[in-house]
Structure formats: structure tokens, C-alpha cells
């Protein structure tokens, strides 16, 4: 078993022990997908990441559930929620000075996306800080229309 697989398993085991005592609709599969997504960005999992991952996941889950007025995360928002949690997590790590930029792939960071006549602008010639901010914003951004179609009315 490689060092990366060991860290993955340790973080996942710690997350499992944390979430068993919480009121969350997020499954272990959600957290597996979340960890794989972070690794796909080049992030190296640390054993002490478990608590902040659980916190940001439950924060994101509660936000979506509140906006949609549902008791669980809609299945169709699963992957958007994963990206939002990744964005929240990486942003928290950045704000506390605990994010190593060397491993994160930000070269293809998107600066702007337009829908009418499809226009995509990449962050070129910008500092790594600007590229990271654009990358985090793309992860954190959720369109109102993505949530509104799952909204249930309160009576």
C-alpha cells in the first residue's frame, strides 16, 4: 500500500468515526468521492484533515438543504456539493497558511465563463495567488438555478 493510499484510508476512517455521531445525510461514498477529488487536484491528504473536511462538508450540506428546504442533499447536486466542499476546504487551508501550492494544479484555472455564444477565458499571465483564487471561486460558485429547481415550498 502506498503512502497516498495509507493517508487516504486513515483520513476516511477518521471521517467515518466523526460522522457516526452527527446528523448528516452525507454518506461514506460522498466522503470517498470528496477525498478522490482533492487528490485529483494534487492535494496531499494529511491525517489531521478529517475534522475540517467534516466541518466544511456539513456546512455545505446545511447550506444546500436550507436553500432547497429539504432534509437531505438532492442526488443531482452530489458532485456540485463535492466541488463546493473542496473549495471551502482548500480556502480554509489557504486562509490559515496551511495550503502547499506546489502540488495543486492551477495552471488551467478558469477566469471567466460566458454562456451566450460560449466564451471561456483562462487565467494567463497572472500570479499563482490570482490563479488559486480563480480556481477556488470556480469550486465555490453555485448557480442559483442549480439549487432553485430542487427547492420545496414551506407551508
PDB file of N, CA and C in Angstrom, residues 40 49 58 64 75 98-99 105 107 115 128 134 137 139 142 145:
ATOM      1  N   UNK A  40      -7.188  14.426  -6.858  1.00  0.00           N
ATOM      2  CA  UNK A  40      -7.101  14.701  -8.295  1.00  0.00           C
ATOM      3  C   UNK A  40      -6.583  16.104  -8.582  1.00  0.00           C
ATOM      4  N   UNK A  49      -6.663  16.346   8.482  1.00  0.00           N
ATOM      5  CA  UNK A  49      -7.650  16.993   7.615  1.00  0.00           C
ATOM      6  C   UNK A  49      -9.084  16.553   7.915  1.00  0.00           C
ATOM      7  N   UNK A  58     -20.410  19.420   6.166  1.00  0.00           N
ATOM      8  CA  UNK A  58     -21.691  19.649   6.833  1.00  0.00           C
ATOM      9  C   UNK A  58     -22.158  21.088   6.670  1.00  0.00           C
ATOM     10  N   UNK A  64     -27.094  23.925   1.352  1.00  0.00           N
ATOM     11  CA  UNK A  64     -27.932  23.413   0.258  1.00  0.00           C
ATOM     12  C   UNK A  64     -29.296  22.993   0.779  1.00  0.00           C
ATOM     13  N   UNK A  75     -29.803  14.151  -4.822  1.00  0.00           N
ATOM     14  CA  UNK A  75     -28.810  13.332  -5.531  1.00  0.00           C
ATOM     15  C   UNK A  75     -28.172  14.063  -6.701  1.00  0.00           C
ATOM     16  N   UNK A  98      -1.925  27.000   5.555  1.00  0.00           N
ATOM     17  CA  UNK A  98      -1.574  25.576   5.560  1.00  0.00           C
ATOM     18  C   UNK A  98      -1.745  24.895   4.209  1.00  0.00           C
ATOM     19  N   UNK A  99      -1.814  25.676   3.146  1.00  0.00           N
ATOM     20  CA  UNK A  99      -2.000  25.097   1.815  1.00  0.00           C
ATOM     21  C   UNK A  99      -0.698  25.199   1.036  1.00  0.00           C
ATOM     22  N   UNK A 105      -2.681  21.833  -8.943  1.00  0.00           N
ATOM     23  CA  UNK A 105      -2.632  22.170 -10.364  1.00  0.00           C
ATOM     24  C   UNK A 105      -3.574  23.331 -10.636  1.00  0.00           C
ATOM     25  N   UNK A 107      -2.717  25.689 -13.166  1.00  0.00           N
ATOM     26  CA  UNK A 107      -2.333  26.264 -14.453  1.00  0.00           C
ATOM     27  C   UNK A 107      -3.523  26.438 -15.395  1.00  0.00           C
ATOM     28  N   UNK A 115     -22.110  32.134 -21.106  1.00  0.00           N
ATOM     29  CA  UNK A 115     -22.967  31.113 -21.698  1.00  0.00           C
ATOM     30  C   UNK A 115     -23.439  31.472 -23.100  1.00  0.00           C
ATOM     31  N   UNK A 128       0.359  33.166  -9.159  1.00  0.00           N
ATOM     32  CA  UNK A 128      -0.189  31.921  -8.629  1.00  0.00           C
ATOM     33  C   UNK A 128      -1.341  32.194  -7.668  1.00  0.00           C
ATOM     34  N   UNK A 134      -8.993  32.203  -8.515  1.00  0.00           N
ATOM     35  CA  UNK A 134      -9.934  31.892  -9.597  1.00  0.00           C
ATOM     36  C   UNK A 134     -10.371  30.431  -9.516  1.00  0.00           C
ATOM     37  N   UNK A 137     -12.748  30.059  -6.536  1.00  0.00           N
ATOM     38  CA  UNK A 137     -14.049  30.653  -6.864  1.00  0.00           C
ATOM     39  C   UNK A 137     -14.870  29.757  -7.775  1.00  0.00           C
ATOM     40  N   UNK A 139     -14.783  26.540  -7.814  1.00  0.00           N
ATOM     41  CA  UNK A 139     -15.282  25.425  -6.999  1.00  0.00           C
ATOM     42  C   UNK A 139     -16.423  25.872  -6.083  1.00  0.00           C
ATOM     43  N   UNK A 142     -21.910  28.363  -6.910  1.00  0.00           N
ATOM     44  CA  UNK A 142     -23.068  27.540  -7.253  1.00  0.00           C
ATOM     45  C   UNK A 142     -24.119  28.476  -7.829  1.00  0.00           C
ATOM     46  N   UNK A 145     -29.816  28.812 -10.089  1.00  0.00           N
ATOM     47  CA  UNK A 145     -30.671  27.887 -10.831  1.00  0.00           C
ATOM     48  C   UNK A 145     -30.394  26.432 -10.498  1.00  0.00           C
TER      49      UNK A 145
END
